[in-house]
mmCIF file of C-alpha atoms in Angstrom:
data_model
loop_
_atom_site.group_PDB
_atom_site.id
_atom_site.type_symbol
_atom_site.label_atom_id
_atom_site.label_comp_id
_atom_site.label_asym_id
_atom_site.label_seq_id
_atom_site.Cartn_x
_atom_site.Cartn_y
_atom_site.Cartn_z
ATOM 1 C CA UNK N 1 15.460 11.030 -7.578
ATOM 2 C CA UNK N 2 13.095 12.788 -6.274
ATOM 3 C CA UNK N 3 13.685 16.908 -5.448
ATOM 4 C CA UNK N 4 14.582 17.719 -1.641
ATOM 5 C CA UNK N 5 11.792 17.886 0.248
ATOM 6 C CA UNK N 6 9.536 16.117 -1.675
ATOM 7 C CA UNK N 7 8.475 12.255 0.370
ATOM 8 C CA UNK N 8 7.290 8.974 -0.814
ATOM 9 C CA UNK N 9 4.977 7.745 0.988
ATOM 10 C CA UNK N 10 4.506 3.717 1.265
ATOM 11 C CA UNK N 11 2.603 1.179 3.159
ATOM 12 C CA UNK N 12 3.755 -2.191 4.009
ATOM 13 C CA UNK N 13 2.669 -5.351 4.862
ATOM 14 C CA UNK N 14 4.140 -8.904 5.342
ATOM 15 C CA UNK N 15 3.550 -12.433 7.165
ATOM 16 C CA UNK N 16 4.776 -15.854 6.532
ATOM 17 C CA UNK N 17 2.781 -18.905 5.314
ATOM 18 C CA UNK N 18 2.743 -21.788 7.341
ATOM 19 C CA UNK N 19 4.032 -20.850 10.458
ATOM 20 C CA UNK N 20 0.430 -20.958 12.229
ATOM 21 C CA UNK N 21 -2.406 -18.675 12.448
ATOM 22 C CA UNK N 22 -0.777 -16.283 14.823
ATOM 23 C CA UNK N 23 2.184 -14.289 12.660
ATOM 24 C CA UNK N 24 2.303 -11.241 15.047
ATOM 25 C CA UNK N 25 6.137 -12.930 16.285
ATOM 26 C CA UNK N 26 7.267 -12.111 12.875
ATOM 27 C CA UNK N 27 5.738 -8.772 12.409
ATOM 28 C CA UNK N 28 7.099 -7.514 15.243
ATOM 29 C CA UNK N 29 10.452 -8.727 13.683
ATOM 30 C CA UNK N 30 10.129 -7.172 10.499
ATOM 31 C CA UNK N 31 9.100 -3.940 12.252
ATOM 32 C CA UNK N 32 12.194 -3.949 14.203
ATOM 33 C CA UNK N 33 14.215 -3.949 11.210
ATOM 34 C CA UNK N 34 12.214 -1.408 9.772
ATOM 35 C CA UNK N 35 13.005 0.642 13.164
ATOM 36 C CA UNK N 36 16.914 0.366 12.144
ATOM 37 C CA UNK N 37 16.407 2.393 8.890
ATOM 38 C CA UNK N 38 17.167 5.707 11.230
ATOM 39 C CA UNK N 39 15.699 7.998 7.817
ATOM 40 C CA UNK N 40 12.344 6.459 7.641
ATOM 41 C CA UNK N 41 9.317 7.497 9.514
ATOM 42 C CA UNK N 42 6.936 4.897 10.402
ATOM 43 C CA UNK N 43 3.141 4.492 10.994
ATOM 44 C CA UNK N 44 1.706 1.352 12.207
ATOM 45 C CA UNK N 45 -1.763 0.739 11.442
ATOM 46 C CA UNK N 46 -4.071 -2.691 12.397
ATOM 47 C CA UNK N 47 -3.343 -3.657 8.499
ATOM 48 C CA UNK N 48 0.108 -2.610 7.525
ATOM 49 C CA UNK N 49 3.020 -0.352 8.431
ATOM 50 C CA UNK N 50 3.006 3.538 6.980
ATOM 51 C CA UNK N 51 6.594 4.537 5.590
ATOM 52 C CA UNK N 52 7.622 7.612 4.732
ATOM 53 C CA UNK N 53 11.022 8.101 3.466
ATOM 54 C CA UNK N 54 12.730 10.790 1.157
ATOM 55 C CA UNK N 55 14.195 8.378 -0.916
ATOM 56 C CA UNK N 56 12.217 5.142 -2.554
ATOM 57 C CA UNK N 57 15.880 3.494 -2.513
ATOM 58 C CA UNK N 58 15.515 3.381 1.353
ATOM 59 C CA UNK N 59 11.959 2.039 1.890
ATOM 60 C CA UNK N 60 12.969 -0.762 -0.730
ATOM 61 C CA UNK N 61 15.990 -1.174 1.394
ATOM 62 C CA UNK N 62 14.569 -1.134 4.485
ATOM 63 C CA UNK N 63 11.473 -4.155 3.208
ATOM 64 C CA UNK N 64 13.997 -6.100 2.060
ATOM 65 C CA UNK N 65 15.989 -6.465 4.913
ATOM 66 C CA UNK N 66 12.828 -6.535 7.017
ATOM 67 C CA UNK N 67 11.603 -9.800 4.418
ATOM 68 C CA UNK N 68 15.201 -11.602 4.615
ATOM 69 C CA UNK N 69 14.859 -11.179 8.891
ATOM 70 C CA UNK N 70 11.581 -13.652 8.680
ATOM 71 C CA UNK N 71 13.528 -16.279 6.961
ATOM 72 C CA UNK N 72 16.179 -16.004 9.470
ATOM 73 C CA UNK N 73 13.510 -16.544 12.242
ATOM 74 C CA UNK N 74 12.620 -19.868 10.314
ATOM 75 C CA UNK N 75 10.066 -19.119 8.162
ATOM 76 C CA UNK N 76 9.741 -21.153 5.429
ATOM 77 C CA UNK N 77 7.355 -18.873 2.785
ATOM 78 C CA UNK N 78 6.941 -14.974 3.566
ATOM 79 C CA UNK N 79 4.231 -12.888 1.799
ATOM 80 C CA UNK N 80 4.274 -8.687 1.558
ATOM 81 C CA UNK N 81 2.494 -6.218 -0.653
ATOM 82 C CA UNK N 82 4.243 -2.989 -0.821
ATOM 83 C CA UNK N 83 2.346 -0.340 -1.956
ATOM 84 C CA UNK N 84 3.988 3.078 -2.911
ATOM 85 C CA UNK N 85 2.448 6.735 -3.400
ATOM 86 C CA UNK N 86 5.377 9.020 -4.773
ATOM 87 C CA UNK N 87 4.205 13.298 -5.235
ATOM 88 C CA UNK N 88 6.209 15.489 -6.503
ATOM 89 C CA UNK N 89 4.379 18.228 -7.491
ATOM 90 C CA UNK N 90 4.150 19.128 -3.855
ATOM 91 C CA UNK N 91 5.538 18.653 -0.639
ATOM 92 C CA UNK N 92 3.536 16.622 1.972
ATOM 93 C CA UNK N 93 3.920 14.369 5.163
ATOM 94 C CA UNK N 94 1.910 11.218 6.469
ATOM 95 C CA UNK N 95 0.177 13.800 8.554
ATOM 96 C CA UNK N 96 -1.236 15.576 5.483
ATOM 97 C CA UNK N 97 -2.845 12.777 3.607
ATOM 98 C CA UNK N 98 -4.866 12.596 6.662
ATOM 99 C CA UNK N 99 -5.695 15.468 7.213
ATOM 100 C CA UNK N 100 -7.266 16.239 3.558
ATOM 101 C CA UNK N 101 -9.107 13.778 3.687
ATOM 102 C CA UNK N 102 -11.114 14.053 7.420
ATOM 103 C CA UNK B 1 -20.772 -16.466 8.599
ATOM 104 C CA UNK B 2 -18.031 -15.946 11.385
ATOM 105 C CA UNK B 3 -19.628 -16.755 14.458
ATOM 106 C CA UNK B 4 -21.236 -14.155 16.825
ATOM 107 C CA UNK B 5 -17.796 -12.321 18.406
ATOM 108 C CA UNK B 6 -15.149 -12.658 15.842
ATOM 109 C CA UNK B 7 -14.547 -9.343 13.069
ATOM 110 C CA UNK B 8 -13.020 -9.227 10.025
ATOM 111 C CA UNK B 9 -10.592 -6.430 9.404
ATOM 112 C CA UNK B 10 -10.026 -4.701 5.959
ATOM 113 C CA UNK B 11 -7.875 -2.143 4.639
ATOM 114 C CA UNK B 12 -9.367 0.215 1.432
ATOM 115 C CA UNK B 13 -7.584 2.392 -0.489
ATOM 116 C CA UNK B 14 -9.309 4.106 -3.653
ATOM 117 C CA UNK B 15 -8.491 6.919 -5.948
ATOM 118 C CA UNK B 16 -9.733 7.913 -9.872
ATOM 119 C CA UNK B 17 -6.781 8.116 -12.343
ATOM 120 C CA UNK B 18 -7.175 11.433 -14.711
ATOM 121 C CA UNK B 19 -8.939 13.799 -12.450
ATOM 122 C CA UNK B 20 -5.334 15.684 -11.471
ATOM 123 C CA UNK B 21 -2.806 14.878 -9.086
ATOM 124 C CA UNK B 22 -4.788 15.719 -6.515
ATOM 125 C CA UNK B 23 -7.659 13.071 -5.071
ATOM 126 C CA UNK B 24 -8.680 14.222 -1.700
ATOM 127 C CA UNK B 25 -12.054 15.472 -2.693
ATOM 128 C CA UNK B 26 -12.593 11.774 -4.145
ATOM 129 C CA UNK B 27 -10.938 10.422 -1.042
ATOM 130 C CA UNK B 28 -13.627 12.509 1.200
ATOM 131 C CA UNK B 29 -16.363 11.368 -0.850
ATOM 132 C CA UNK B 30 -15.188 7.569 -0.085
ATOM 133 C CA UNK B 31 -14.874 7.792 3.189
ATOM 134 C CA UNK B 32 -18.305 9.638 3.845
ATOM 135 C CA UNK B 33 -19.765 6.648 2.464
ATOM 136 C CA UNK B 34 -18.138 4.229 4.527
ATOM 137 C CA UNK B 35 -19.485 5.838 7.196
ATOM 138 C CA UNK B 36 -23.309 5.675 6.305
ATOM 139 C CA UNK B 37 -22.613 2.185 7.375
ATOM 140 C CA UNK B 38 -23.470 2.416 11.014
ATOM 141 C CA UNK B 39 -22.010 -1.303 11.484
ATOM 142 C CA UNK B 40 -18.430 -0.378 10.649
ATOM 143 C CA UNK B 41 -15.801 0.814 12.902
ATOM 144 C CA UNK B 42 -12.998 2.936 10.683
ATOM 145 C CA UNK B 43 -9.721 4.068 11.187
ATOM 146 C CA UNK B 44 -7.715 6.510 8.221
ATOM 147 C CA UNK B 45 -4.743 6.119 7.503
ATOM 148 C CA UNK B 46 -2.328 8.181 5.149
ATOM 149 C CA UNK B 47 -2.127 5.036 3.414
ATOM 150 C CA UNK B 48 -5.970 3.597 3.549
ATOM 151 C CA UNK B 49 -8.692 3.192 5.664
ATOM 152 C CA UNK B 50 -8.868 0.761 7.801
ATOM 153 C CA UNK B 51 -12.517 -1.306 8.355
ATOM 154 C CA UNK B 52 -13.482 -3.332 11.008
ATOM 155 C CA UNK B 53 -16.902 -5.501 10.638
ATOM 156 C CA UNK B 54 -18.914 -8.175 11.940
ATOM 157 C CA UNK B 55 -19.811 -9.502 8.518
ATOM 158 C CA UNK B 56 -17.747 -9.244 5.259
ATOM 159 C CA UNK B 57 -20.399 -8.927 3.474
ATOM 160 C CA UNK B 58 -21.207 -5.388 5.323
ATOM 161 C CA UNK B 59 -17.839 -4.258 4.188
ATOM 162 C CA UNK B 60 -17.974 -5.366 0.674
ATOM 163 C CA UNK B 61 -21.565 -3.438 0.390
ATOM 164 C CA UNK B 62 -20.335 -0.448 1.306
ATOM 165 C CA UNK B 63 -17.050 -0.691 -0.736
ATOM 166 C CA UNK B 64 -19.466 -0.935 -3.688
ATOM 167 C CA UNK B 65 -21.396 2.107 -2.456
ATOM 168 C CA UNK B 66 -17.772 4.273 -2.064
ATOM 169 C CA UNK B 67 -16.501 3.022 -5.527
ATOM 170 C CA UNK B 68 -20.228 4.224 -7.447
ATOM 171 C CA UNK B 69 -19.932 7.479 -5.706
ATOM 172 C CA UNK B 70 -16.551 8.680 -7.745
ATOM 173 C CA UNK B 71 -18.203 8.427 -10.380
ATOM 174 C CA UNK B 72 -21.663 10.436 -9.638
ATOM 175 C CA UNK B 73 -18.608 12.819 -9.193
ATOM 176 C CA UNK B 74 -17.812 13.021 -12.667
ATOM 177 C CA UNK B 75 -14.892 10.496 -12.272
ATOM 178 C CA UNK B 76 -14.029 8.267 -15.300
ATOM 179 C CA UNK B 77 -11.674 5.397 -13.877
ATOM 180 C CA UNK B 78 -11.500 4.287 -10.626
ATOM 181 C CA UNK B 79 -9.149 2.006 -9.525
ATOM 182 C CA UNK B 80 -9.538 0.660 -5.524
ATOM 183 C CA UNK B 81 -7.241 -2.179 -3.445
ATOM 184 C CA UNK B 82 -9.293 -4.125 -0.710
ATOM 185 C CA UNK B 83 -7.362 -6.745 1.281
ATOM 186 C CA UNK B 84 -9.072 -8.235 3.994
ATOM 187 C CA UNK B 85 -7.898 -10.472 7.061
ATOM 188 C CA UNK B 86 -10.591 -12.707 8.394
ATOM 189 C CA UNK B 87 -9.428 -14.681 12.043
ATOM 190 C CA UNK B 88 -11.698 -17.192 13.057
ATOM 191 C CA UNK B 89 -10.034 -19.041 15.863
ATOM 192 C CA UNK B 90 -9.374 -16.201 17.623
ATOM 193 C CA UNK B 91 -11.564 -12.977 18.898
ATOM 194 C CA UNK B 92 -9.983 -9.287 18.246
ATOM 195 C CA UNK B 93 -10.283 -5.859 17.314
ATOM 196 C CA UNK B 94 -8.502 -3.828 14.936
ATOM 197 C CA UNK B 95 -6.630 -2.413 18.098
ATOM 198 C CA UNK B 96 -5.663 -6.279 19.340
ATOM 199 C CA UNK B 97 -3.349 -5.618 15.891
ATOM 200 C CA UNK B 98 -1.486 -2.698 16.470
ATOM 201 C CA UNK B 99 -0.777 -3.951 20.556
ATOM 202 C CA UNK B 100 0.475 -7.175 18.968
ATOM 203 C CA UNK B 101 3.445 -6.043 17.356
ATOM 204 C CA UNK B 102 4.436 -2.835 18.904
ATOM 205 C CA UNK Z 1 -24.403 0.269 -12.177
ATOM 206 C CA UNK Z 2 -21.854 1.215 -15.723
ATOM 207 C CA UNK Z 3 -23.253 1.428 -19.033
ATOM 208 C CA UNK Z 4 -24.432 -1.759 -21.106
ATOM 209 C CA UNK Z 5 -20.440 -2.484 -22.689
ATOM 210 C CA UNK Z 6 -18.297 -1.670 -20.059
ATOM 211 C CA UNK Z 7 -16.663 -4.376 -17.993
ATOM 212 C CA UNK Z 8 -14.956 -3.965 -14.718
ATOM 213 C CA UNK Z 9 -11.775 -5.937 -14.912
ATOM 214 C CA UNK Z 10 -10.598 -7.012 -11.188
ATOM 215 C CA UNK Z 11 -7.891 -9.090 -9.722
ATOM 216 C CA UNK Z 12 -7.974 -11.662 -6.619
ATOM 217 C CA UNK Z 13 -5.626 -13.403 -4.631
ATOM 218 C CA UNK Z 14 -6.435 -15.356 -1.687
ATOM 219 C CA UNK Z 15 -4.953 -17.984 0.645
ATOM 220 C CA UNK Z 16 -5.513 -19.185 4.340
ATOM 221 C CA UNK Z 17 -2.741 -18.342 6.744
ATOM 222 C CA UNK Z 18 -1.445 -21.106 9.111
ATOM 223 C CA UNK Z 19 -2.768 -24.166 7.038
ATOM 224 C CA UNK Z 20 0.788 -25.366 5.698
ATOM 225 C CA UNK Z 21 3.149 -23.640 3.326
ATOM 226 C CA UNK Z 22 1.412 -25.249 0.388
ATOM 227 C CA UNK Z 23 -2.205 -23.648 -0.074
ATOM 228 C CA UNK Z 24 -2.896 -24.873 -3.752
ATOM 229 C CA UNK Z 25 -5.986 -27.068 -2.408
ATOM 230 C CA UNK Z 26 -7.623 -23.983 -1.162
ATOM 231 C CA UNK Z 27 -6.376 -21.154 -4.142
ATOM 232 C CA UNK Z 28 -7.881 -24.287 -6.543
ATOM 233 C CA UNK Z 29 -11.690 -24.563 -4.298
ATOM 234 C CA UNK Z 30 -11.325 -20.403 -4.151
ATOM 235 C CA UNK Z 31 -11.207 -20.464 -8.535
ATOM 236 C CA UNK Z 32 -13.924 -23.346 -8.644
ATOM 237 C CA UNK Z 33 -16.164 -21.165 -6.585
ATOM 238 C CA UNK Z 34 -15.403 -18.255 -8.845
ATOM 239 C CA UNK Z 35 -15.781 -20.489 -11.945
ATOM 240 C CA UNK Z 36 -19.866 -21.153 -10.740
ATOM 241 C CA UNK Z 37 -20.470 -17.616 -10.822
ATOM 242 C CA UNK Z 38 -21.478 -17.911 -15.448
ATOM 243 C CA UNK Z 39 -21.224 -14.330 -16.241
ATOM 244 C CA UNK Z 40 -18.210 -13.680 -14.835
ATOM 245 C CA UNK Z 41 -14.787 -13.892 -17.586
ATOM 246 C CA UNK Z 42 -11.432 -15.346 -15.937
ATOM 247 C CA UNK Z 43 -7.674 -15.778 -15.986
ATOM 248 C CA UNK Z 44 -5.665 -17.458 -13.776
ATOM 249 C CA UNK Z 45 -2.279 -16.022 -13.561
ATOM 250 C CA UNK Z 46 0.967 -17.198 -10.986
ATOM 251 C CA UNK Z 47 -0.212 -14.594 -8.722
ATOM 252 C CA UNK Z 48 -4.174 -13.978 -8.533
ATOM 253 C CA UNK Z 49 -7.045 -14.490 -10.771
ATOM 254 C CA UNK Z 50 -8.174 -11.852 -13.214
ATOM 255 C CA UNK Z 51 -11.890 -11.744 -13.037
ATOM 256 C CA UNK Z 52 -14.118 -9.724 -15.471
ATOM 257 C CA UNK Z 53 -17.497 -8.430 -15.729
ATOM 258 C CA UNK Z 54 -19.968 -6.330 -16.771
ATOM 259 C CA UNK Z 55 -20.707 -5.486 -12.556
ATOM 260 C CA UNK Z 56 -18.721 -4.482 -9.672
ATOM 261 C CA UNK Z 57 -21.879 -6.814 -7.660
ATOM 262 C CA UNK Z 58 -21.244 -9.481 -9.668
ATOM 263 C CA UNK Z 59 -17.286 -9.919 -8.647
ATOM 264 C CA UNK Z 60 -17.886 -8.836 -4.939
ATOM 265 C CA UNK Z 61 -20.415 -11.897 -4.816
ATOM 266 C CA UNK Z 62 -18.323 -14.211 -6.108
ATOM 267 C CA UNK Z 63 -15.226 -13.317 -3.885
ATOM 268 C CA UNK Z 64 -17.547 -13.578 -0.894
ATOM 269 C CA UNK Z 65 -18.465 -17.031 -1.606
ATOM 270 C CA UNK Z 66 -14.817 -17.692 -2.706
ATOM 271 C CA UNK Z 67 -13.481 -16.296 0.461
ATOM 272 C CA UNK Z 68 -15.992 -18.296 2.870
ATOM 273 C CA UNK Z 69 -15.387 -21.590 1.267
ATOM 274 C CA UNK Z 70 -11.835 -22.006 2.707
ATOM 275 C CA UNK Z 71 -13.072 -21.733 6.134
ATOM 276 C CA UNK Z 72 -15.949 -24.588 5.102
ATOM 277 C CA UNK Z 73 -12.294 -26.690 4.416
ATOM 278 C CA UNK Z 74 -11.354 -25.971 7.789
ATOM 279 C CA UNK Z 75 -8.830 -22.942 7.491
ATOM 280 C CA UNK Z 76 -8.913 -20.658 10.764
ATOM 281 C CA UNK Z 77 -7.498 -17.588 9.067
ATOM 282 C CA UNK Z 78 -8.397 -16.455 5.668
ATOM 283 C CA UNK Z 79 -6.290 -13.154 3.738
ATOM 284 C CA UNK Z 80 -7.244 -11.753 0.257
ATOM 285 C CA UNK Z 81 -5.858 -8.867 -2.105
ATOM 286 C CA UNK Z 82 -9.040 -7.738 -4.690
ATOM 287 C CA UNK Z 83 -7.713 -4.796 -6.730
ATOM 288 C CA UNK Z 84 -10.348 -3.440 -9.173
ATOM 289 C CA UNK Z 85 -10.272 -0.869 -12.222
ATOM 290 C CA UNK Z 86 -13.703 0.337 -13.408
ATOM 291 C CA UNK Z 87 -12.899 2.650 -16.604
ATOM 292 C CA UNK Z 88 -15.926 3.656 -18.205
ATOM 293 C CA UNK Z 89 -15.050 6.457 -20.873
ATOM 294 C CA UNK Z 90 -13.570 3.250 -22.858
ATOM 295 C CA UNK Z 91 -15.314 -0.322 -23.387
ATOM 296 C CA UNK Z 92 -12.723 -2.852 -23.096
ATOM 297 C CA UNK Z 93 -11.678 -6.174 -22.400
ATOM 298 C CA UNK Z 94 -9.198 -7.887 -20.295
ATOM 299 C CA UNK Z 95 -7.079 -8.572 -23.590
ATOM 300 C CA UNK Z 96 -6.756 -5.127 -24.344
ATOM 301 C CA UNK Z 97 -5.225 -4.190 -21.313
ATOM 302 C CA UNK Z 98 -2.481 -6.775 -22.314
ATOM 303 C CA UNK Z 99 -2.366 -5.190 -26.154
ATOM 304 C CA UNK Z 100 -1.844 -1.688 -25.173
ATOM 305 C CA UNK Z 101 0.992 -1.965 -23.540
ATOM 306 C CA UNK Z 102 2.760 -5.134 -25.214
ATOM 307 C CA UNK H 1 19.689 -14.853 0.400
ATOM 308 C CA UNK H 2 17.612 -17.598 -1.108
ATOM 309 C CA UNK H 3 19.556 -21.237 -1.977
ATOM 310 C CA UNK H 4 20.689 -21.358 -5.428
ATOM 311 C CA UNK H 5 17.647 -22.685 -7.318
ATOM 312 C CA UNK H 6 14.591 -20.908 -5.213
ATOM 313 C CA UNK H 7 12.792 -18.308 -7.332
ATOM 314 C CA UNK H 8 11.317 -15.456 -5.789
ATOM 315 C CA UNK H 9 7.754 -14.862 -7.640
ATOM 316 C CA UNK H 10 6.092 -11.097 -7.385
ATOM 317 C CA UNK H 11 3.718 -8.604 -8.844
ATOM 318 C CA UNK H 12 4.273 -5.314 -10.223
ATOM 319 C CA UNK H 13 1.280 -2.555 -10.709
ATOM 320 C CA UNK H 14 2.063 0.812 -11.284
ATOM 321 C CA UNK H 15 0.361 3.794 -13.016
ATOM 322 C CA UNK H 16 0.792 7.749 -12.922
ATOM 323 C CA UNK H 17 -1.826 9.622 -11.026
ATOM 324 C CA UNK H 18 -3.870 12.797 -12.960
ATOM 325 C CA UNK H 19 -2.057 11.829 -16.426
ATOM 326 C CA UNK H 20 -5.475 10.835 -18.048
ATOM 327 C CA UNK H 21 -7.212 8.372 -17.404
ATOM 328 C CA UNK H 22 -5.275 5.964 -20.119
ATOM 329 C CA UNK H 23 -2.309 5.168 -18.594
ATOM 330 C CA UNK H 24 -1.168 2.678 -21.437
ATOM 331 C CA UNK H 25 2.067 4.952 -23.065
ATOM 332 C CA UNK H 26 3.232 5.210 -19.223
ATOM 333 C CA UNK H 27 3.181 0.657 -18.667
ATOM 334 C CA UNK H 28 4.632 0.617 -21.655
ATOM 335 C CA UNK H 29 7.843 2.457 -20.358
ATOM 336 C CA UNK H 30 7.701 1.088 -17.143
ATOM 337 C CA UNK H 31 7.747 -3.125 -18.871
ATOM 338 C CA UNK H 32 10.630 -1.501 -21.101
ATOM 339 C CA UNK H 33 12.794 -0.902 -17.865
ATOM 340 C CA UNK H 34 11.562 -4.254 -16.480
ATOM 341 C CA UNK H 35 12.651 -6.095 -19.888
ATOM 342 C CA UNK H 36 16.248 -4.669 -19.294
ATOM 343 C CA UNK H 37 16.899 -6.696 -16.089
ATOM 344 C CA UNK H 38 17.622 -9.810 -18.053
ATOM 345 C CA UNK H 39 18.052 -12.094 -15.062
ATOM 346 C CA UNK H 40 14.057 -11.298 -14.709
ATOM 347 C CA UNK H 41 11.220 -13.738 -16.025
ATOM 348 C CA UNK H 42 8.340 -11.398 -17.439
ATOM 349 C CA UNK H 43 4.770 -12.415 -17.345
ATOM 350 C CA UNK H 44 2.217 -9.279 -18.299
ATOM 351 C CA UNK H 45 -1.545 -9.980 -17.228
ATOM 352 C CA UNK H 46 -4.429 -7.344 -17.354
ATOM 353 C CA UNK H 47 -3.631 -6.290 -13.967
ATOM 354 C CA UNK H 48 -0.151 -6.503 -13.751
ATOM 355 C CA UNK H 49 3.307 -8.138 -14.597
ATOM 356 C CA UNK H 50 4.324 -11.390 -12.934
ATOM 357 C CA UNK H 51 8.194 -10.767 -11.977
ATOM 358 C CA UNK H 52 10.254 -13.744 -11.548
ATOM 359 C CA UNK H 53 13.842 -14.047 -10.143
ATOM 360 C CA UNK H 54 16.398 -15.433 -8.354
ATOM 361 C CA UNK H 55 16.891 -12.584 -5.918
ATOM 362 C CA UNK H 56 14.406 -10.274 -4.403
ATOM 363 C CA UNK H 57 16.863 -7.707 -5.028
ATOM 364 C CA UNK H 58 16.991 -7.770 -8.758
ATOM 365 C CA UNK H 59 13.072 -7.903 -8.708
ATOM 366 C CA UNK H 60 13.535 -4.280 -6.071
ATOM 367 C CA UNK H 61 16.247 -2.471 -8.082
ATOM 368 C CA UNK H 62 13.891 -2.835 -11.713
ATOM 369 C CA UNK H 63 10.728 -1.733 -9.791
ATOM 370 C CA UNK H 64 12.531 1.312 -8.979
ATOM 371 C CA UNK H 65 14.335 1.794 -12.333
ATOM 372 C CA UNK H 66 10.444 1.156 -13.748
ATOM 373 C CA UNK H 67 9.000 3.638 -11.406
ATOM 374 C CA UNK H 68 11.593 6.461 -11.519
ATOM 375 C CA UNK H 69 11.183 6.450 -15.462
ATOM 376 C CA UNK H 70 7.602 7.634 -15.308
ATOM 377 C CA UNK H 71 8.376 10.885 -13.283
ATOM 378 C CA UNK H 72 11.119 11.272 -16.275
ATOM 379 C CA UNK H 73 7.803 11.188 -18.865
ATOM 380 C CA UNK H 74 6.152 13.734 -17.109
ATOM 381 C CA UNK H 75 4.212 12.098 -14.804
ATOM 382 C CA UNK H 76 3.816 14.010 -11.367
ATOM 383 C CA UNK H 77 2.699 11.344 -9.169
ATOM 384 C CA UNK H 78 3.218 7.750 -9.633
ATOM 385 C CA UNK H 79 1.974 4.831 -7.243
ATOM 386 C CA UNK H 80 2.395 1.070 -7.950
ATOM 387 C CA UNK H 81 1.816 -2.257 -5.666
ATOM 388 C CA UNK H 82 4.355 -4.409 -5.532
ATOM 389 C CA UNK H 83 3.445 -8.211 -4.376
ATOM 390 C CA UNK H 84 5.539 -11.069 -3.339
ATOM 391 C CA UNK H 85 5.570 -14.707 -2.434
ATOM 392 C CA UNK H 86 9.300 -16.053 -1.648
ATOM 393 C CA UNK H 87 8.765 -19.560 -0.849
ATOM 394 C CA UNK H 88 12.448 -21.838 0.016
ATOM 395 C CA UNK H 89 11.095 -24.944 0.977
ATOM 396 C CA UNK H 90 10.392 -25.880 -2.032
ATOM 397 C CA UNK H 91 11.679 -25.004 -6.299
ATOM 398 C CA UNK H 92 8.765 -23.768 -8.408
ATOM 399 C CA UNK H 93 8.729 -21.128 -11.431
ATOM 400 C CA UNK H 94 5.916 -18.922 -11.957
ATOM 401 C CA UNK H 95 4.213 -21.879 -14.882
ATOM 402 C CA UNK H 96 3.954 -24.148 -11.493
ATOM 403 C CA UNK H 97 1.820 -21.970 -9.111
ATOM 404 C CA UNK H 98 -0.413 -22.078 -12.199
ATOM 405 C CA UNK H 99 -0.516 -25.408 -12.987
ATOM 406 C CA UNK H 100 -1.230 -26.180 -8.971
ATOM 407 C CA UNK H 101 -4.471 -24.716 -9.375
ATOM 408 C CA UNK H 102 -5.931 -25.357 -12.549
#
């Protein structure tokens, strides 16, 4: 585990297949479960959802729960890419990736 | 082609592996390039940045351009993810995402 | 443009979203579309298609033309994952990627 | 959960940031802790390893194991991409989604 204070930082992104062209329903669902994870911090962007977390174990948590709530909607095949950046030479926030970078 | 009116919205993320921990001066370099192309709107994330286009093609040119300009840097490997969404039946912007679900 | 010897090695993953929970007709036009492009080396694994080649151009072309030809099949809404890595202080091939760390 | 006999199919990436730009002795440790899952099918392509299992869980809890054992190498930043299709309307292993296309 990572040292205190140190923060993955993740990006995630999910629809179903086959449910129509429109999947916003169901990312709106996954997002709520996302919401209940009280520890995370969440960005949402036009292409995915920003995480930032202290622990990996909770993001991975978190996205599965979020995955398993499409299926419960009636989805029949859900698709997500998960994407992780984990630092621990230094401490950082969302906000700072930004910010070095603009 | 998409017809006149609909965009296609794309999410980059690049970095070089083994030029430090540390990639924000790569990242920079990226993202000024992206910009050259006066056709693209652009949103950063801590995650990506996020393109928004009339014409794939305009994004995938300037991807190319982003990518080459690591390595005038001095980088040695450069590793990028591009995932694109392309909606045909219906008009939107990369905001019409985010207002979707949240 | 790399040296004369290096390759970029790539991978792609596409399928149209709201066309049925099956999408094998359109991942199998997407990889014959990808086959007509001669210089370009392939492998089709369970989850995307490694592409390789001696250009970046050369694998952005063919994923353009890949990409567009599901919406000539009719699909409305069209997602993709492209993940590159462009070393070039090493030649290699796609194999060796597979022998180093097997 | 999925119905007995449904296979969750995915895609693990992962590689240490500013370790050099081969990042073959750090795969090679992260495959080891995906070979001792033994519930998980292995697949390793040039871009990735093809993760197959009955539960998305099992697939989660070795991505972490995999991605915690880098930082305990050395490395100082790690990011990976993690990519799945869970599909329960219909039984397939990872051999099928192949054979569907080619």
């Amino acid at each position: 585990m990572a040292k205190k204070g140190y923060r993955v930082i993740a990006e995630f992104s999910i629809h179903p297949i086959g449910e129509g062209t429109s999947v916003s329903k169901y990312v709106t669902k996954a997002l709520k479960e996302l919401k209940k994870a009280r520890s995370l911090r969440l960005q949402v962007t036009p292409m995915a959802t920003v995480i930032e977390s202290e622990k990996l174990s909770n993001i991975l948590s978190a996205v599965e729960r979020a995955h398993e709530s499409l299926f419960r909607m009636g989805a029949r095949r859900v698709d997500f890419v998960l994407r992780v950046d984990d630092r621990r030479d230094k401490e950082r926030r969302m906000e700072d990736k930004v910010k070095a970078v603009t």
